[in-house]
Coordinates of C-alpha atoms and ligand atoms in Angstrom, one line a residue:
M510 CA 6.0 26.4 -12.4
T511 CA 2.4 25.6 -13.7
S512 CA -0.9 25.8 -11.6
A513 CA -3.0 23.5 -13.7
P514 CA -4.2 20.5 -12.0
V515 CA -2.0 17.4 -12.2
V516 CA -4.8 15.0 -13.9
V517 CA -5.0 11.6 -12.0
V518 CA -6.8 8.8 -14.3
G519 CA -9.0 7.0 -12.2
A520 CA -10.9 7.2 -8.5
G521 CA -10.1 4.1 -7.4
P522 CA -8.2 4.1 -3.8
T523 CA -4.8 4.8 -5.6
G524 CA -6.1 7.5 -7.3
V525 CA -7.7 8.8 -4.5
T526 CA -4.7 8.6 -2.3
A527 CA -2.4 10.0 -5.0
A528 CA -4.4 13.0 -5.3
L529 CA -4.9 13.4 -1.3
S530 CA -1.0 13.0 -1.3
L531 CA -0.7 15.6 -3.6
A532 CA -3.3 17.8 -1.9
V533 CA -1.3 17.6 1.0
Q534 CA 2.1 18.8 -0.6
G535 CA 0.0 21.7 -1.9
I536 CA -0.3 20.2 -5.5
P537 CA -4.0 20.7 -7.3
S538 CA -5.1 17.7 -8.8
L539 CA -8.1 17.0 -11.1
L540 CA -9.6 13.4 -10.8
L541 CA -11.3 11.5 -13.8
E542 CA -13.4 8.9 -13.2
R543 CA -16.0 6.9 -15.4
C544 CA -18.3 5.6 -13.0
A545 CA -20.6 7.2 -10.7
D546 CA -19.4 6.2 -7.4
V547 CA -17.1 4.0 -6.0
H548 CA -16.8 0.1 -7.0
P549 CA -19.6 -1.2 -5.1
L550 CA -18.4 -4.9 -4.4
P551 CA -15.6 -6.1 -1.6
R552 CA -12.3 -6.7 -2.5
A553 CA -9.2 -5.8 -0.7
V554 CA -9.9 -6.7 3.0
H555 CA -6.3 -6.2 4.6
L556 CA -4.0 -3.4 4.8
D557 CA -0.8 -3.5 7.1
D558 CA 0.3 -0.9 9.0
E559 CA 2.9 0.4 6.6
A560 CA -0.2 1.7 4.1
V561 CA -2.3 2.5 6.8
R562 CA 0.3 5.3 7.6
V563 CA 0.3 6.7 4.0
L564 CA -3.8 6.8 4.8
Q565 CA -2.5 9.1 7.8
S566 CA -1.0 11.2 6.0
V567 CA -3.3 11.7 3.8
G568 CA -5.7 12.6 7.2
V569 CA -8.0 9.8 7.1
G570 CA -6.0 7.6 9.9
R571 CA -8.5 8.2 12.6
A572 CA -11.3 7.6 10.2
F573 CA -9.5 4.2 9.0
R574 CA -9.7 3.0 12.4
A575 CA -13.6 3.6 12.7
I576 CA -14.3 1.2 9.6
S577 CA -11.5 -1.2 10.5
R578 CA -10.4 -3.9 12.9
P579 CA -7.0 -5.6 14.2
A580 CA -6.7 -8.9 13.0
L581 CA -4.8 -11.2 15.2
G582 CA -2.7 -12.7 12.6
L583 CA -2.4 -15.2 10.1
R584 CA -3.2 -19.0 11.3
L585 CA -2.1 -21.9 8.6
L586 CA -4.6 -24.8 8.7
D587 CA -4.6 -28.5 7.6
A588 CA -7.4 -30.0 5.7
R589 CA -9.7 -30.2 8.9
L590 CA -8.9 -27.0 10.1
R591 CA -6.6 -28.0 12.7
T592 CA -3.9 -25.4 13.3
L593 CA -0.3 -25.9 11.7
A594 CA 1.2 -22.6 12.5
E595 CA 0.6 -19.2 14.0
F596 CA 1.9 -16.3 12.8
P597 CA 0.6 -13.3 15.9
R598 CA 0.5 -9.5 14.4
G599 CA 0.1 -6.6 17.4
Q600 CA 0.5 -3.1 17.1
G601 CA 3.4 -2.5 14.7
P602 CA 6.2 -0.3 15.3
Y603 CA 4.6 2.4 12.6
G604 CA 1.9 3.6 14.8
H605 CA -1.1 1.2 13.7
P606 CA -2.5 -1.9 13.8
R607 CA 0.0 -4.7 11.5
A608 CA -3.0 -5.8 10.3
S609 CA -6.2 -4.1 9.8
L610 CA -9.6 -6.0 8.5
F611 CA -11.6 -3.6 6.5
D612 CA -14.3 -3.3 3.4
Q613 CA -12.8 -1.8 0.4
P614 CA -15.9 0.6 -0.5
D615 CA -15.9 1.8 3.0
L616 CA -12.3 3.0 2.5
E617 CA -12.9 4.4 -0.9
R618 CA -15.9 6.2 0.8
L619 CA -13.8 7.5 3.4
L620 CA -11.2 8.9 1.1
R621 CA -13.9 10.6 -1.4
A622 CA -15.3 12.0 1.7
E623 CA -11.4 13.2 2.4
L624 CA -11.0 14.3 -1.3
A625 CA -14.4 16.4 -0.9
R626 CA -13.1 18.4 1.9
R627 CA -9.7 19.7 0.3
P628 CA -9.8 22.4 -2.0
E629 CA -6.9 21.7 -3.6
T630 CA -8.8 18.6 -5.9
V631 CA -11.6 18.0 -8.0
L632 CA -13.3 14.8 -8.9
R633 CA -14.6 14.4 -12.3
T634 CA -17.2 10.9 -12.4
G635 CA -19.0 10.2 -15.9
I636 CA -15.7 11.3 -17.4
E637 CA -13.7 8.7 -19.5
V638 CA -10.3 9.1 -20.5
L639 CA -9.7 8.4 -24.1
A640 CA -6.2 9.4 -25.0
V641 CA -3.2 10.7 -23.1
E642 CA -0.3 12.5 -25.5
P643 CA 2.7 13.7 -23.7
G644 CA 4.1 16.8 -25.1
R645 CA 7.1 18.7 -24.6
T646 CA 5.8 20.8 -22.2
D647 CA 2.4 19.8 -21.2
V648 CA 0.3 16.6 -21.3
A649 CA -2.5 16.3 -23.5
V650 CA -5.9 14.5 -22.2
R651 CA -8.6 13.6 -24.2
V652 CA -11.7 13.0 -22.5
R653 CA -15.6 11.9 -23.1
D654 CA -18.4 13.0 -20.7
R655 CA -20.5 9.7 -20.5
A656 CA -24.1 11.1 -20.1
T657 CA -23.4 13.7 -22.7
G658 CA -21.4 12.5 -25.0
Q659 CA -19.4 15.8 -25.4
V660 CA -15.5 15.4 -25.6
E661 CA -13.1 18.0 -24.3
L662 CA -9.1 18.2 -24.4
L663 CA -7.4 19.0 -21.2
R664 CA -3.9 19.7 -20.6
A665 CA -1.9 18.8 -17.6
P666 CA 1.3 19.2 -16.2
A667 CA 1.8 15.3 -15.5
V668 CA -0.6 12.6 -15.4
L669 CA -1.0 9.6 -13.2
G670 CA -2.2 6.6 -14.6
C671 CA -4.5 4.9 -11.7
D672 CA -6.9 3.1 -13.9
G673 CA -6.4 -0.5 -12.7
A674 CA -5.7 -3.4 -14.0
A675 CA -7.1 -2.6 -17.9
S676 CA -4.9 0.6 -17.9
L677 CA -5.2 2.7 -20.9
V678 CA -2.3 4.8 -19.5
R679 CA -0.3 1.9 -19.8
G680 CA -0.4 1.6 -23.1
V681 CA 1.1 5.3 -23.4
V682 CA 3.8 4.6 -21.3
G683 CA 4.9 2.1 -24.0
A684 CA 4.5 -0.5 -20.5
R685 CA 4.1 -4.2 -20.9
W686 CA 3.4 -6.7 -18.4
Q687 CA 6.1 -8.7 -17.3
D688 CA 4.4 -12.3 -16.2
L689 CA 5.6 -13.6 -12.8
R690 CA 3.9 -16.9 -13.8
S691 CA 1.3 -17.5 -11.0
T692 CA -2.1 -17.3 -12.3
E693 CA -5.1 -18.6 -9.9
R694 CA -8.7 -18.7 -10.6
W695 CA -10.6 -18.3 -7.0
L696 CA -13.8 -18.3 -5.9
V697 CA -14.7 -15.2 -3.9
V698 CA -18.0 -15.3 -1.8
D699 CA -18.9 -12.4 0.6
V700 CA -21.3 -13.0 3.0
R701 CA -23.5 -11.0 5.7
C702 CA -24.6 -12.9 8.9
P703 CA -26.3 -11.6 12.0
V704 CA -25.3 -14.8 13.9
P705 CA -21.5 -14.2 15.0
L706 CA -19.8 -17.5 13.6
G707 CA -17.4 -17.5 16.8
H708 CA -14.3 -18.1 15.0
W709 CA -10.6 -16.9 16.0
E710 CA -10.4 -13.1 15.1
G711 CA -7.8 -13.5 12.0
V712 CA -7.3 -14.9 8.9
H713 CA -7.2 -18.3 8.5
Q714 CA -5.7 -20.0 5.9
V715 CA -6.2 -23.7 5.0
C716 CA -3.5 -25.6 3.3
S717 CA -5.5 -28.4 2.1
P718 CA -4.2 -30.3 -1.4
V719 CA -8.3 -30.7 -1.6
R720 CA -9.0 -27.6 -1.8
A721 CA -7.1 -24.7 0.1
A722 CA -9.1 -21.5 1.4
T723 CA -9.0 -18.6 3.5
F724 CA -11.8 -17.1 6.0
L725 CA -11.7 -13.9 7.8
R726 CA -14.4 -11.6 9.7
V727 CA -14.4 -8.9 7.7
G728 CA -16.6 -6.5 9.8
E729 CA -19.4 -6.4 12.1
D730 CA -21.6 -9.2 10.6
R731 CA -19.7 -9.2 7.3
Y732 CA -17.2 -12.5 6.8
R733 CA -15.1 -13.6 3.4
W734 CA -14.3 -16.7 1.8
E735 CA -11.8 -17.6 -0.9
F736 CA -11.6 -21.0 -2.3
Q737 CA -9.4 -22.2 -4.9
L738 CA -10.3 -23.3 -7.9
H739 CA -8.7 -26.3 -10.0
D740 CA -7.9 -26.3 -13.3
H741 CA -10.7 -28.6 -14.7
E742 CA -13.9 -26.8 -12.7
D743 CA -16.8 -24.7 -13.3
A744 CA -17.1 -22.3 -10.8
G745 CA -21.0 -22.0 -12.1
E746 CA -21.5 -25.2 -10.1
L747 CA -19.9 -24.6 -7.2
L748 CA -22.3 -20.9 -7.3
H749 CA -25.0 -22.3 -7.1
P750 CA -26.6 -22.2 -3.1
P751 CA -26.6 -26.3 -2.3
A752 CA -22.9 -26.3 -3.3
L753 CA -21.9 -22.9 -1.8
S754 CA -23.7 -23.6 1.5
A755 CA -21.3 -27.1 1.4
L756 CA -18.5 -25.5 1.0
V757 CA -18.9 -22.7 4.4
R758 CA -20.4 -25.4 6.2
P759 CA -17.5 -26.2 8.0
W760 CA -17.4 -22.6 9.3
T761 CA -21.1 -21.8 9.6
G762 CA -22.0 -25.3 11.9
D763 CA -25.2 -24.9 12.5
V764 CA -26.1 -21.6 11.5
P765 CA -29.3 -22.4 9.1
A766 CA -28.3 -21.5 5.6
E767 CA -31.3 -18.5 5.4
R768 CA -29.7 -16.7 7.8
L769 CA -26.6 -15.9 5.5
E770 CA -26.9 -13.2 3.0
V771 CA -24.4 -13.4 0.2
L772 CA -23.8 -10.2 -0.8
R773 CA -21.4 -11.4 -4.0
S774 CA -19.9 -14.7 -5.0
S775 CA -18.2 -14.5 -8.0
E776 CA -14.7 -16.5 -9.5
Y777 CA -11.9 -13.8 -9.8
V778 CA -8.6 -14.9 -11.6
F779 CA -5.7 -13.7 -9.5
R780 CA -2.4 -12.7 -11.4
A781 CA 1.1 -12.1 -10.9
R782 CA 2.5 -9.6 -13.2
L783 CA 4.7 -6.1 -13.4
A784 CA 4.7 -3.3 -16.1
D785 CA 8.2 -3.1 -17.2
R786 CA 8.3 0.3 -17.8
W787 CA 6.2 2.9 -15.2
R788 CA 7.0 6.0 -16.6
R789 CA 7.2 8.1 -19.6
D790 CA 8.1 11.9 -19.6
R791 CA 5.5 13.0 -17.2
V792 CA 2.8 10.1 -17.5
L793 CA 3.0 7.9 -14.5
L794 CA 1.4 4.6 -13.5
L795 CA 0.7 3.9 -10.3
G796 CA -1.6 0.9 -8.4
D797 CA -2.8 -1.9 -10.3
A798 CA -2.3 -0.6 -13.6
A799 CA 1.4 -0.8 -12.3
H800 CA 1.3 -4.1 -10.7
Q801 CA -1.1 -6.8 -9.7
T802 CA -0.3 -9.8 -7.4
P803 CA -1.5 -12.8 -5.8
P804 CA -3.7 -12.3 -2.6
F805 CA -1.6 -14.6 -0.4
V806 CA -0.4 -11.5 1.9
G807 CA -2.9 -9.2 0.9
Q808 CA -0.8 -6.3 -0.5
G809 CA -2.6 -5.4 -3.9
L810 CA -4.3 -2.4 -2.4
G811 CA -1.2 -1.7 -0.2
A812 CA 1.0 -1.5 -3.0
G813 CA -0.9 1.0 -4.8
V814 CA -1.6 3.3 -1.9
R815 CA 2.5 3.2 -0.9
D816 CA 3.2 4.1 -4.9
A817 CA 0.7 6.9 -4.0
G818 CA 2.9 7.7 -1.3
N819 CA 6.3 7.6 -2.6
L820 CA 5.8 9.5 -6.0
A821 CA 3.3 12.8 -4.6
W822 CA 6.4 14.5 -2.5
K823 CA 8.4 13.8 -5.5
L824 CA 6.3 15.3 -8.0
A825 CA 5.4 17.8 -6.1
A826 CA 9.3 19.0 -5.7
V827 CA 9.4 18.9 -9.4
L828 CA 6.4 20.5 -10.5
R829 CA 7.3 23.7 -8.3
A830 CA 10.9 23.4 -9.7
Q831 CA 12.6 22.9 -6.7
A832 CA 14.1 19.5 -7.5
P833 CA 15.1 18.2 -10.7
A834 CA 13.2 16.2 -12.8
T835 CA 15.5 13.7 -12.2
L836 CA 14.0 12.8 -9.0
L837 CA 10.8 11.0 -10.6
D838 CA 13.6 8.4 -11.7
S839 CA 13.9 7.3 -8.3
Y840 CA 9.6 6.4 -8.0
E841 CA 9.8 3.3 -10.2
A842 CA 13.6 2.5 -9.0
E843 CA 12.2 2.5 -5.4
R844 CA 8.7 0.8 -5.9
R845 CA 9.1 -1.5 -8.8
P846 CA 11.5 -3.8 -6.8
H847 CA 9.5 -3.4 -3.7
V848 CA 6.5 -4.7 -5.8
R849 CA 8.4 -7.2 -7.3
T850 CA 9.5 -8.6 -4.0
L851 CA 6.4 -8.8 -2.4
I852 CA 4.8 -10.4 -5.4
R853 CA 7.5 -13.1 -5.4
L854 CA 6.5 -13.7 -1.3
A855 CA 3.1 -13.6 -2.1
R856 CA 3.8 -16.2 -4.9
T857 CA 6.0 -18.1 -2.2
A858 CA 3.5 -17.8 0.1
G859 CA 1.0 -19.3 -1.8
W860 CA 2.9 -22.2 -3.5
A861 CA 3.5 -23.6 0.1
M862 CA -0.3 -22.8 1.3
T863 CA -1.7 -24.7 -1.6
G864 CA 0.9 -25.8 -4.4
G865 CA 1.5 -29.4 -4.7
S866 CA -2.1 -30.5 -4.8
G867 CA -2.3 -34.5 -4.0
R868 CA 0.8 -35.0 -2.2
G869 CA -0.6 -35.3 0.9
A870 CA -0.1 -33.3 4.7
A871 CA 3.5 -34.3 5.0
V872 CA 4.3 -32.7 1.8
R873 CA 2.2 -29.7 2.9
R874 CA 4.1 -29.4 6.3
S875 CA 7.8 -29.5 4.8
A876 CA 6.4 -26.6 2.1
L877 CA 5.3 -24.4 5.0
A878 CA 8.6 -25.5 6.9
A879 CA 10.1 -24.2 3.8
L880 CA 8.1 -21.1 3.5
C881 CA 9.3 -21.0 7.5
R882 CA 12.6 -20.8 6.0
V883 CA 12.4 -17.9 3.7
P884 CA 13.6 -14.7 5.0
G885 CA 11.5 -12.4 3.3
A886 CA 8.2 -14.4 4.3
V887 CA 8.8 -14.7 7.8
R888 CA 10.0 -11.1 8.1
L889 CA 7.1 -9.9 6.1
L890 CA 4.9 -12.0 8.2
D891 CA 6.7 -10.8 11.4
R892 CA 8.0 -7.3 11.3
G893 CA 6.7 -5.9 7.9
T894 CA 7.9 -5.1 4.3
P895 CA 12.0 -5.5 3.1
A896 CA 13.5 -1.5 3.3
L897 CA 14.1 0.1 -0.4
G898 CA 17.0 -1.4 -2.2
H899 CA 20.0 0.7 -3.1
G900 CA 19.1 3.3 -5.5
P901 CA 18.8 6.6 -6.5
L902 CA 17.8 8.0 -2.9
V903 CA 19.3 5.5 -1.1
P904 CA 23.2 5.4 -0.9
R905 CA 24.9 2.4 0.2
G906 CA 26.6 1.8 3.4
D907 CA 24.2 4.1 5.3
R908 CA 22.6 1.3 7.3
L909 CA 19.5 3.5 8.2
A910 CA 18.8 5.0 4.6
G911 CA 15.5 3.5 2.5
T912 CA 14.0 1.9 6.5
L913 CA 10.9 3.4 7.5
A914 CA 11.3 5.3 10.3
P915 CA 9.3 4.1 13.8
Q916 CA 5.9 6.1 14.5
P917 CA 5.4 6.4 18.0
Q918 CA 2.7 8.5 20.3
V919 CA 3.4 11.4 20.9
G920 CA 0.6 12.2 23.3
G921 CA -3.1 13.5 23.1
G922 CA -4.0 10.6 20.9
A923 CA -1.5 11.9 18.4
L924 CA 1.7 9.6 16.7
L925 CA 4.6 11.3 15.4
D926 CA 4.0 11.9 12.0
D927 CA 1.3 14.3 12.8
A928 CA 4.2 16.5 15.1
L929 CA 6.6 16.2 12.5
G930 CA 4.0 17.3 9.5
P931 CA 4.0 16.5 5.8
G932 CA 7.5 17.9 4.5
F933 CA 11.3 16.5 5.6
A934 CA 12.3 16.6 9.1
V935 CA 16.0 16.0 10.4
L936 CA 16.1 14.4 13.9
T937 CA 19.6 14.9 15.6
T938 CA 20.9 14.4 18.6
A939 CA 24.2 16.4 17.9
A940 CA 25.2 19.4 18.3
V941 CA 23.7 21.4 15.7
D942 CA 26.2 23.0 13.2
P943 CA 25.0 26.2 10.9
A944 CA 25.5 23.5 8.2
L945 CA 23.1 22.0 9.4
R946 CA 20.6 24.3 9.9
T947 CA 21.2 25.5 6.3
L948 CA 20.7 21.6 5.1
C949 CA 17.3 22.1 7.0
D950 CA 16.1 25.3 5.7
R951 CA 17.2 23.9 1.7
L952 CA 15.2 21.1 2.3
R953 CA 12.1 23.3 3.7
G954 CA 12.1 21.0 6.5
R955 CA 12.0 21.3 10.2
L956 CA 14.6 20.4 12.4
W957 CA 14.4 18.3 16.0
R958 CA 16.8 17.9 18.8
V959 CA 15.7 14.5 20.7
D960 CA 16.5 15.0 24.2
G961 CA 15.9 11.5 25.8
G962 CA 11.9 11.1 25.5
R963 CA 11.5 14.9 24.4
L964 CA 11.7 15.9 20.6
H965 CA 11.9 20.1 20.5
A966 CA 11.6 21.4 17.2
D967 CA 13.1 24.9 16.3
D968 CA 10.0 26.9 15.9
G969 CA 9.5 26.2 20.0
T970 CA 7.3 22.7 19.7
C971 CA 8.1 20.7 21.9
V972 CA 6.3 16.7 22.2
E973 CA 7.2 13.5 24.2
D974 CA 7.3 10.0 23.2
D975 CA 8.5 6.9 25.5
G976 CA 11.7 7.1 24.4
T977 CA 11.4 5.1 21.0
I978 CA 13.4 7.7 18.7
S979 CA 16.2 8.0 21.1
R980 CA 16.6 4.3 21.0
W981 CA 15.9 4.0 17.6
M982 CA 18.6 6.0 16.7
R983 CA 21.4 5.0 19.1
S984 CA 21.0 1.5 18.1
A985 CA 21.6 2.5 14.3
P986 CA 23.8 4.2 15.7
A987 CA 22.6 7.2 14.5
R988 CA 23.2 11.3 15.8
T989 CA 21.4 12.4 12.8
V990 CA 18.6 11.4 10.8
V991 CA 17.2 13.2 7.3
L992 CA 13.5 11.9 7.3
R993 CA 11.7 12.4 3.5
P994 CA 8.2 13.2 3.6
D995 CA 7.0 9.7 3.3
R996 CA 8.8 8.9 6.5
V997 CA 11.6 6.8 4.8
V998 CA 15.3 7.5 5.7
L999 CA 16.8 9.8 3.2
L1000 CA 20.0 9.9 5.4
S1001 CA 21.6 9.2 8.7
D1002 CA 24.8 10.5 10.3
R1003 CA 27.2 9.2 13.4
H1004 CA 28.9 12.9 13.6
D1005 CA 28.8 14.5 17.4
A1006 CA 29.5 17.7 16.1
S1007 CA 29.4 19.3 12.7
P1008 CA 26.5 16.8 11.4
G1009 CA 25.7 19.1 8.4
A1010 CA 28.9 19.5 6.8
A1011 CA 29.7 15.7 7.1
L1012 CA 26.3 15.2 5.5
E1013 CA 26.8 17.8 2.7
R1014 CA 30.1 16.6 1.9
R1015 CA 29.1 12.6 1.4
H1016 CA 25.9 13.1 -0.2
G1017 CA 26.3 16.5 -1.5
A1018 CA 24.5 15.1 -4.5
L1019 CA 21.9 13.2 -3.6
L1020 CA 20.5 15.9 -1.1
R1021 CA 20.6 18.6 -4.2
C1022 CA 18.7 15.4 -6.5
V1023 CA 15.7 15.9 -3.4
G1024 CA 15.9 19.7 -4.2
A1025 CA 18.1 20.6 -1.1
Ligands
LIG1186 C1 -11.2 -10.3 -4.6 C2 -10.6 -9.7 -4.5 C3 -9.8 -9.3 -3.6 C4 -8.8 -8.9 -2.8 N1 -8.2 -9.0 -1.5 C5 -7.4 -7.8 -1.4 C6 -6.6 -7.5 -0.1 O1 -6.9 -8.2 0.9 N2 -5.2 -6.7 0.2 C7 -5.2 -6.0 -0.7 O2 -4.6 -5.0 -0.6 N3 -5.5 -5.9 -2.4 C8 -6.5 -6.6 -2.4 N4 -7.2 -7.0 -3.9 C9 -6.5 -6.2 -4.6 C10 -7.1 -4.4 -4.6 O3 -8.6 -4.6 -4.7 C11 -6.2 -4.0 -5.8 O4 -5.2 -3.6 -5.5 C12 -7.2 -2.1 -5.8 O5 -8.0 -2.1 -6.1 C13 -6.3 -1.3 -7.1 O6 -6.9 -0.3 -6.7 P1 -6.3 1.1 -8.0 O7 -6.9 2.0 -7.5 O8 -5.4 0.6 -7.9 O9 -7.5 -0.4 -9.0 P2 -9.1 -0.1 -9.1 O10 -9.3 -0.4 -7.8 O11 -9.2 -0.8 -10.1 O12 -9.3 2.0 -9.6 C14 -9.7 2.1 -11.3 C15 -10.1 2.9 -11.2 O13 -9.9 3.5 -12.6 C16 -11.0 3.7 -13.2 N5 -11.0 3.9 -14.5 C17 -10.3 3.1 -15.6 N6 -9.9 3.2 -16.9 C18 -10.2 4.6 -16.6 C19 -10.7 5.8 -17.9 N7 -10.2 5.5 -19.0 N8 -11.2 6.8 -17.8 C20 -11.8 7.0 -16.4 N9 -11.8 6.3 -15.3 C21 -11.0 4.9 -15.4 C22 -11.9 2.5 -13.2 O14 -13.7 3.0 -13.2 C23 -11.5 2.2 -11.5 O15 -12.3 3.2 -10.6 C24 -8.3 -7.7 -3.9 C25 -8.6 -7.8 -5.4 C26 -10.0 -8.5 -5.5 C27 -9.9 -8.6 -6.6

């Protein structure tokens, strides 16, 4: 075991979430960021409840609520802004609104403030990583101070490449992009307007063959438009104030153009691509360094945040020599197919909303009908992202394994994860056998007896939910559930008696892989 900090390259939202997730697991890290401050321009504006749950796990759940607002859902509109379909999104099963709108620089500042509070993390800005070289026992990292030009050599037990789309670490891992064939040019316009524009409080997607567009209110007086650019179009021409005013006019009505303060308007190229490998020994890729997705289902940043939540507890267990290094194999095995599915859904959704130009509204309506028939698309809009597929930590034949546990409130404004803490949790309605207690100890987890709406921990803690957890276990059906630190179900068991012995008998190897 080493006490040298893990090096995180890039202090974007993925890198900071990764450092905080490691800190929660007690692992120190050093974040190296070449820029002086957070990226000032608005980028991501949407996160789903699963990603916000990860933010909660690193201590910024409440603060995020203060800088975000729930979206009512997604509305698909035709060229004349008439509603074609609506997907409402209320409170989700994971403790947070199913869709939250916010401004990415606000989120990044909030994450950095939390970073400053944690003794386990150090952020060095103005530091450019020049090279990363994995060695036999550790990883060498060559950096340059951009102000002084001084070059320094650091050594780290592991390096996380959170260095965005133009990642240097991706080359070190030996990864190449897999192009999932969806490159689109969009004009992104962010505006401040002191006069409320008074539209429905959700995301509007204009499905027009003439020009697909997205519109939403981001914050108090902040609005975002995204307009699809056609192949022949020069974005520069549309950026001239009269052309821009004409584009937003259907939404701004009689608000005079002078009252709209354009914060940013520029062309972005959205791509769909996936790194073909995410790891070389102890050098790993996360966030945009590993994947990029078209914007249609708002999952780019969310995917990076999920990467951080998935990896941190595994890396912590391996660095502490509590789990074998093979546990790290499960990171790419779980995250890569999940991201691929979401990119494909974004592509499908994008095609249905914007493709087939010139073929008229009938085609558009049938494309939307097709979208509504894609189970994954409806599931995503309706219920959330897919469960983790079968893999090293997700055995076949266990319906709960790989799914996220629900997160009810447990009183006093707290949510279940706050009560469970950052490690493994074993929930049971069965008679506890010594083997279950031993298993829990080996996982360094906490054992909770579920009794209707009450959850009793072995240390005497008792919290109450509204019966969500016992209903969830009953409907699976499961008498015992083992939750990973990222609140994904590791295993479930139906036995009324001796659940510990049953879990050990059936899944001994898997349990040892996670450090039991
Ligand atoms: C217009 C737009 C709209 C979007 N909307 C959404 C949305 O609604 N929902 C959503 O989920 N996502 C959205 N996204 C995507 C989202 O913004 C990105 O997925 C997210 O920023 C990725 O975060 P990251 O930390 O992985 O990478 P980045 O934010 O790119 O951060 C990488 C960091 O690494 C640093 N770095 C790079 N190389 C080095 C080096 N060699 N040394 C030191 N530092 C280095 C960079 O300076 C940067 O700070 C949108 C993106 C755009 C452009």
